[in-house]
Amino acid sequence: MVEAGAWWTPLAAPALLLGLAALAVAGDAALDARGAGRSVTPAGVLRPFLAVPRALVEQPRRLPASDRWLWRLGVVTVPVAAVLSTLVIPFGDHVAADLSVGVVWFNAMEVMTWAGLWLAGWGPNAAFSLVGGYRFLAQGLAYELPLMFALISAATGARSLRVSGIAEAQHGLWYAVWMPFAFAVYLAGVLAFSFLGPFAYPAGRDIADGVLGETCGVDRLLLRAGRWLWLAAGAAMAVPLFLGGGAGPWLPAWVWSLVKTLLVLGLLVWVMRRLPVVRADRYVEVAWVVLLPAAVAQALVPALVGLGAG
């Protein structure tokens, strides 16, 4: 049984998310060194974190005719939305807010990233950042509906929008086993709303880093941190949705939640370095012609099973 509302959970959830994001960054640095033929050393793994102190003291960039307040609002929205999404994610037997509509809350926080990145692209009043914002909107049109049906599949199987209820409803048979397509679509959605790996199109090098291009200092640090925070939040959410939550033999529930989250996070970091960047227009075609109909069909499976059981 998940215990909600313990006084320390609203503080522990962001701290845990930050730790998971840091591990993902370190793992990505290690894979980068290995891919470049360098030896994996502690110094190489910690290299991305050495830029943090410099970013904290760097002066923010000012551009002519930019909307500074909306620009800053967009930058802050991305990491804040990622942190807020973790409030409904159970970790072992504890959750900060066991909302009856937890799945909707998580999806709403993810959609807030759309607004944040659009403002971060539009606010600077610069061409490349604006193109990056448009690219994320186009990418969102491709991934959002398949992602929503993946979430609906898990919720339908449990007959609940409560995240802890979905985890408890799996009874030893994970939804990833009999809803594998929904699980795969969900993981692709995590990479997409984190705009990392094959879905880094909004921050592409061909447009001078796009939504990241005009940011510097704390602003750039927040946007880059937001990407990794969302990757970690998506990995953590996959555990109660598709991997049975903290259920497992011998070990405490929180240990199983941590182990499963780390495995999903490691898989995402590994996959994002193996696939090329996908153009949004091509992904839209694949998503609407292939992924969306298949995701709808996948959502019908638990619905029919539940209908037959009822």
Short mmCIF file of N, CA, C and O in Angstrom, two decimals, residues 179-262:
data_model
loop_
_atom_site.label_atom_id
_atom_site.label_comp_id
_atom_site.label_asym_id
_atom_site.label_seq_id
_atom_site.Cartn_x
_atom_site.Cartn_y
_atom_site.Cartn_z
N MET A 179 1.56 -5.33 -22.81
CA MET A 179 1.35 -4.09 -23.58
C MET A 179 2.71 -3.59 -24.08
O MET A 179 3.10 -2.45 -23.81
N PRO A 180 3.47 -4.41 -24.78
CA PRO A 180 4.84 -4.00 -25.15
C PRO A 180 4.87 -2.81 -26.09
O PRO A 180 5.79 -1.99 -26.00
N PHE A 181 3.89 -2.71 -26.97
CA PHE A 181 3.91 -1.58 -27.91
C PHE A 181 3.67 -0.27 -27.16
O PHE A 181 4.33 0.74 -27.43
N ALA A 182 2.74 -0.28 -26.21
CA ALA A 182 2.49 0.93 -25.41
C ALA A 182 3.74 1.32 -24.63
O ALA A 182 4.06 2.51 -24.51
N PHE A 183 4.45 0.33 -24.12
CA PHE A 183 5.68 0.60 -23.37
C PHE A 183 6.73 1.23 -24.28
O PHE A 183 7.38 2.22 -23.91
N ALA A 184 6.89 0.69 -25.49
CA ALA A 184 7.86 1.23 -26.43
C ALA A 184 7.49 2.65 -26.86
O ALA A 184 8.36 3.53 -26.95
N VAL A 185 6.22 2.88 -27.12
CA VAL A 185 5.76 4.22 -27.51
C VAL A 185 5.98 5.20 -26.37
O VAL A 185 6.38 6.36 -26.59
N TYR A 186 5.73 4.76 -25.15
CA TYR A 186 5.96 5.64 -24.00
C TYR A 186 7.43 6.02 -23.90
O TYR A 186 7.75 7.20 -23.68
N LEU A 187 8.34 5.07 -24.04
CA LEU A 187 9.77 5.37 -23.95
C LEU A 187 10.20 6.33 -25.06
O LEU A 187 11.01 7.24 -24.83
N ALA A 188 9.64 6.15 -26.26
CA ALA A 188 9.94 7.09 -27.35
C ALA A 188 9.42 8.48 -26.99
O ALA A 188 10.08 9.50 -27.27
N GLY A 189 8.25 8.54 -26.36
CA GLY A 189 7.70 9.82 -25.93
C GLY A 189 8.57 10.50 -24.90
O GLY A 189 8.70 11.73 -24.90
N VAL A 190 9.18 9.72 -24.01
CA VAL A 190 10.08 10.29 -23.00
C VAL A 190 11.25 10.98 -23.68
O VAL A 190 11.62 12.11 -23.32
N LEU A 191 11.87 10.32 -24.65
CA LEU A 191 12.97 10.95 -25.38
C LEU A 191 12.49 12.19 -26.13
O LEU A 191 13.22 13.18 -26.25
N ALA A 192 11.24 12.14 -26.63
CA ALA A 192 10.73 13.27 -27.42
C ALA A 192 10.48 14.48 -26.54
O ALA A 192 10.86 15.61 -26.90
N PHE A 193 9.80 14.31 -25.38
CA PHE A 193 9.55 15.51 -24.58
C PHE A 193 10.79 15.96 -23.82
O PHE A 193 10.82 17.07 -23.29
N SER A 194 11.84 15.12 -23.79
CA SER A 194 13.14 15.55 -23.26
C SER A 194 13.99 16.19 -24.34
O SER A 194 15.08 16.69 -24.05
N PHE A 195 13.53 16.16 -25.58
CA PHE A 195 14.24 16.59 -26.79
C PHE A 195 15.72 16.23 -26.72
O PHE A 195 16.62 17.04 -26.87
N LEU A 196 15.94 14.93 -26.55
CA LEU A 196 17.29 14.36 -26.51
C LEU A 196 17.42 13.25 -27.54
O LEU A 196 16.43 12.67 -27.98
N GLY A 197 18.65 12.94 -27.90
CA GLY A 197 18.92 11.82 -28.80
C GLY A 197 18.28 12.02 -30.16
O GLY A 197 18.46 13.07 -30.80
N PRO A 198 17.50 11.04 -30.64
CA PRO A 198 16.89 11.17 -31.97
C PRO A 198 15.86 12.29 -32.05
O PRO A 198 15.45 12.66 -33.15
N PHE A 199 15.45 12.82 -30.91
CA PHE A 199 14.46 13.89 -30.90
C PHE A 199 15.05 15.23 -30.46
O PHE A 199 14.35 16.09 -29.93
N ALA A 200 16.35 15.39 -30.68
CA ALA A 200 17.03 16.65 -30.35
C ALA A 200 16.87 17.68 -31.46
O ALA A 200 17.60 18.68 -31.49
N TYR A 201 15.94 17.48 -32.37
CA TYR A 201 15.72 18.36 -33.52
C TYR A 201 15.49 19.81 -33.12
O TYR A 201 16.00 20.73 -33.78
N PRO A 202 14.73 20.12 -32.03
CA PRO A 202 14.55 21.53 -31.67
C PRO A 202 15.83 22.22 -31.24
O PRO A 202 15.89 23.46 -31.23
N ALA A 203 16.83 21.46 -30.85
CA ALA A 203 18.13 22.04 -30.45
C ALA A 203 19.22 21.59 -31.41
O ALA A 203 20.36 21.34 -31.00
N GLY A 204 18.88 21.50 -32.68
CA GLY A 204 19.80 20.97 -33.68
C GLY A 204 20.99 21.87 -33.96
O GLY A 204 20.90 23.10 -33.88
N ARG A 205 22.09 21.25 -34.30
CA ARG A 205 23.30 22.02 -34.63
C ARG A 205 23.14 22.80 -35.92
O ARG A 205 23.82 23.81 -36.13
N ASP A 206 22.26 22.34 -36.80
CA ASP A 206 22.07 23.03 -38.07
C ASP A 206 21.40 24.39 -37.88
O ASP A 206 21.41 25.23 -38.80
N ILE A 207 20.81 24.64 -36.72
CA ILE A 207 20.23 25.96 -36.42
C ILE A 207 20.88 26.54 -35.16
O ILE A 207 20.24 27.20 -34.35
N ALA A 208 22.17 26.26 -35.01
CA ALA A 208 22.97 26.85 -33.93
C ALA A 208 22.37 26.57 -32.55
O ALA A 208 22.25 27.45 -31.72
N ASP A 209 21.96 25.33 -32.35
CA ASP A 209 21.38 24.86 -31.09
C ASP A 209 19.95 25.31 -30.86
O ASP A 209 19.38 25.05 -29.79
N GLY A 210 19.32 25.95 -31.81
CA GLY A 210 17.89 26.24 -31.74
C GLY A 210 17.45 26.93 -30.46
O GLY A 210 17.90 28.03 -30.15
N VAL A 211 16.56 26.27 -29.69
CA VAL A 211 16.01 26.89 -28.49
C VAL A 211 17.09 27.14 -27.43
O VAL A 211 16.89 27.94 -26.52
N LEU A 212 18.22 26.45 -27.56
CA LEU A 212 19.32 26.68 -26.62
C LEU A 212 20.30 27.74 -27.11
O LEU A 212 21.13 28.22 -26.34
N GLY A 213 20.20 28.10 -28.38
CA GLY A 213 21.25 28.88 -29.01
C GLY A 213 21.48 30.27 -28.43
O GLY A 213 22.61 30.74 -28.36
N GLU A 214 20.42 30.97 -28.04
CA GLU A 214 20.56 32.34 -27.55
C GLU A 214 20.68 32.41 -26.03
O GLU A 214 20.77 33.50 -25.47
N THR A 215 20.63 31.26 -25.37
CA THR A 215 20.72 31.27 -23.91
C THR A 215 22.18 31.12 -23.47
O THR A 215 23.00 30.56 -24.19
N CYS A 216 22.48 31.62 -22.29
CA CYS A 216 23.80 31.45 -21.71
C CYS A 216 23.65 31.56 -20.20
O CYS A 216 22.60 31.95 -19.68
N GLY A 217 24.69 31.22 -19.50
CA GLY A 217 24.67 31.32 -18.06
C GLY A 217 23.61 30.46 -17.41
O GLY A 217 23.39 29.30 -17.79
N VAL A 218 22.90 31.03 -16.45
CA VAL A 218 21.87 30.30 -15.70
C VAL A 218 20.73 29.85 -16.62
O VAL A 218 20.19 28.75 -16.45
N ASP A 219 20.37 30.68 -17.59
CA ASP A 219 19.28 30.32 -18.50
C ASP A 219 19.60 29.04 -19.26
O ASP A 219 18.77 28.12 -19.37
N ARG A 220 20.80 28.97 -19.81
CA ARG A 220 21.20 27.77 -20.55
C ARG A 220 21.29 26.57 -19.62
O ARG A 220 20.90 25.45 -19.97
N LEU A 221 21.80 26.80 -18.41
CA LEU A 221 21.91 25.71 -17.44
C LEU A 221 20.53 25.16 -17.09
O LEU A 221 20.35 23.93 -17.01
N LEU A 222 19.54 26.04 -16.91
CA LEU A 222 18.20 25.58 -16.57
C LEU A 222 17.57 24.78 -17.70
O LEU A 222 16.92 23.75 -17.46
N LEU A 223 17.74 25.24 -18.94
CA LEU A 223 17.16 24.50 -20.06
C LEU A 223 17.82 23.14 -20.24
O LEU A 223 17.14 22.14 -20.46
N ARG A 224 19.13 23.10 -20.15
CA ARG A 224 19.83 21.83 -20.29
C ARG A 224 19.49 20.90 -19.13
O ARG A 224 19.32 19.69 -19.34
N ALA A 225 19.40 21.46 -17.93
CA ALA A 225 19.01 20.63 -16.78
C ALA A 225 17.59 20.11 -16.96
O ALA A 225 17.28 18.97 -16.60
N GLY A 226 16.71 20.96 -17.51
CA GLY A 226 15.33 20.54 -17.72
C GLY A 226 15.22 19.33 -18.61
O GLY A 226 14.37 18.46 -18.39
N ARG A 227 16.07 19.25 -19.63
CA ARG A 227 16.05 18.08 -20.52
C ARG A 227 16.34 16.80 -19.74
O ARG A 227 15.63 15.78 -19.88
N TRP A 228 17.37 16.84 -18.92
CA TRP A 228 17.77 15.64 -18.18
C TRP A 228 16.81 15.34 -17.03
O TRP A 228 16.58 14.17 -16.70
N LEU A 229 16.24 16.38 -16.43
CA LEU A 229 15.23 16.15 -15.40
C LEU A 229 14.01 15.46 -15.99
O LEU A 229 13.44 14.56 -15.37
N TRP A 230 13.61 15.85 -17.19
CA TRP A 230 12.47 15.21 -17.83
C TRP A 230 12.80 13.77 -18.21
O TRP A 230 11.94 12.88 -18.12
N LEU A 231 14.02 13.52 -18.64
CA LEU A 231 14.41 12.15 -18.96
C LEU A 231 14.32 11.27 -17.71
O LEU A 231 13.80 10.15 -17.76
N ALA A 232 14.81 11.79 -16.58
CA ALA A 232 14.76 11.03 -15.33
C ALA A 232 13.32 10.86 -14.86
O ALA A 232 12.94 9.78 -14.38
N ALA A 233 12.50 11.91 -14.97
CA ALA A 233 11.10 11.80 -14.57
C ALA A 233 10.35 10.78 -15.42
O ALA A 233 9.55 9.99 -14.91
N GLY A 234 10.62 10.78 -16.73
CA GLY A 234 9.98 9.80 -17.60
C GLY A 234 10.39 8.38 -17.28
O GLY A 234 9.56 7.46 -17.30
N ALA A 235 11.67 8.18 -16.95
CA ALA A 235 12.13 6.85 -16.56
C ALA A 235 11.47 6.40 -15.26
O ALA A 235 11.07 5.24 -15.12
N ALA A 236 11.36 7.32 -14.29
CA ALA A 236 10.72 6.98 -13.02
C ALA A 236 9.25 6.65 -13.21
O ALA A 236 8.71 5.74 -12.56
N MET A 237 8.56 7.38 -14.09
CA MET A 237 7.13 7.14 -14.32
C MET A 237 6.90 5.81 -15.02
O MET A 237 5.85 5.17 -14.84
N ALA A 238 7.86 5.35 -15.81
CA ALA A 238 7.71 4.07 -16.51
C ALA A 238 7.58 2.91 -15.53
O ALA A 238 6.94 1.90 -15.84
N VAL A 239 8.17 3.05 -14.35
CA VAL A 239 8.17 1.94 -13.37
C VAL A 239 6.77 1.63 -12.87
O VAL A 239 6.33 0.48 -12.95
N PRO A 240 6.01 2.60 -12.34
CA PRO A 240 4.64 2.25 -11.91
C PRO A 240 3.68 2.01 -13.07
O PRO A 240 2.71 1.26 -12.92
N LEU A 241 3.94 2.61 -14.22
CA LEU A 241 3.02 2.43 -15.33
C LEU A 241 3.14 1.07 -15.99
O LEU A 241 2.13 0.45 -16.36
N PHE A 242 4.37 0.57 -16.15
CA PHE A 242 4.56 -0.63 -16.95
C PHE A 242 5.40 -1.72 -16.28
O PHE A 242 5.44 -2.83 -16.79
N LEU A 243 6.07 -1.42 -15.18
CA LEU A 243 7.00 -2.39 -14.59
C LEU A 243 6.63 -2.77 -13.16
O LEU A 243 7.49 -3.22 -12.39
N GLY A 244 5.38 -2.61 -12.78
CA GLY A 244 4.91 -3.10 -11.50
C GLY A 244 5.29 -2.28 -10.29
O GLY A 244 5.13 -2.73 -9.16
N GLY A 245 5.79 -1.07 -10.48
CA GLY A 245 6.15 -0.22 -9.35
C GLY A 245 7.25 -0.84 -8.50
O GLY A 245 8.23 -1.38 -9.00
N GLY A 246 7.08 -0.79 -7.21
CA GLY A 246 8.08 -1.32 -6.28
C GLY A 246 7.92 -2.79 -5.97
O GLY A 246 8.60 -3.29 -5.05
N ALA A 247 7.07 -3.50 -6.69
CA ALA A 247 6.85 -4.92 -6.41
C ALA A 247 8.08 -5.73 -6.80
O ALA A 247 8.69 -5.50 -7.85
N GLY A 248 8.42 -6.69 -5.96
CA GLY A 248 9.57 -7.56 -6.23
C GLY A 248 9.90 -8.39 -5.00
O GLY A 248 9.51 -8.02 -3.88
N PRO A 249 10.59 -9.49 -5.19
CA PRO A 249 10.89 -10.36 -4.05
C PRO A 249 12.07 -9.86 -3.21
O PRO A 249 12.95 -9.17 -3.71
N TRP A 250 12.04 -10.21 -1.93
CA TRP A 250 13.15 -10.07 -0.99
C TRP A 250 13.47 -8.61 -0.63
O TRP A 250 13.53 -8.27 0.54
N LEU A 251 13.71 -7.77 -1.61
CA LEU A 251 14.18 -6.41 -1.35
C LEU A 251 13.02 -5.48 -1.01
O LEU A 251 11.88 -5.72 -1.42
N PRO A 252 13.28 -4.39 -0.28
CA PRO A 252 12.23 -3.40 0.00
C PRO A 252 11.71 -2.76 -1.29
O PRO A 252 12.40 -2.73 -2.32
N ALA A 253 10.49 -2.26 -1.20
CA ALA A 253 9.84 -1.69 -2.38
C ALA A 253 10.63 -0.53 -2.96
O ALA A 253 10.73 -0.38 -4.19
N TRP A 254 11.21 0.31 -2.11
CA TRP A 254 11.94 1.47 -2.62
C TRP A 254 13.19 1.04 -3.38
O TRP A 254 13.60 1.70 -4.35
N VAL A 255 13.80 -0.08 -2.97
CA VAL A 255 14.98 -0.58 -3.69
C VAL A 255 14.58 -1.04 -5.09
O VAL A 255 15.27 -0.75 -6.08
N TRP A 256 13.45 -1.77 -5.18
CA TRP A 256 13.00 -2.22 -6.50
C TRP A 256 12.65 -1.03 -7.39
O TRP A 256 12.94 -1.04 -8.58
N SER A 257 12.00 -0.01 -6.82
CA SER A 257 11.69 1.18 -7.62
C SER A 257 12.96 1.83 -8.14
O SER A 257 13.04 2.23 -9.31
N LEU A 258 13.98 1.92 -7.29
CA LEU A 258 15.24 2.53 -7.70
C LEU A 258 15.94 1.70 -8.78
O LEU A 258 16.41 2.24 -9.78
N VAL A 259 15.98 0.38 -8.58
CA VAL A 259 16.66 -0.49 -9.55
C VAL A 259 15.97 -0.41 -10.91
O VAL A 259 16.63 -0.27 -11.96
N LYS A 260 14.65 -0.49 -10.91
CA LYS A 260 13.92 -0.45 -12.18
C LYS A 260 14.09 0.90 -12.87
O LYS A 260 14.25 0.98 -14.09
N THR A 261 14.05 1.97 -12.08
CA THR A 261 14.23 3.31 -12.66
C THR A 261 15.60 3.46 -13.28
O THR A 261 15.75 4.00 -14.39
N LEU A 262 16.63 2.98 -12.59
CA LEU A 262 17.99 3.08 -13.13
C LEU A 262 18.14 2.26 -14.41
O LEU A 262 18.83 2.67 -15.34
#
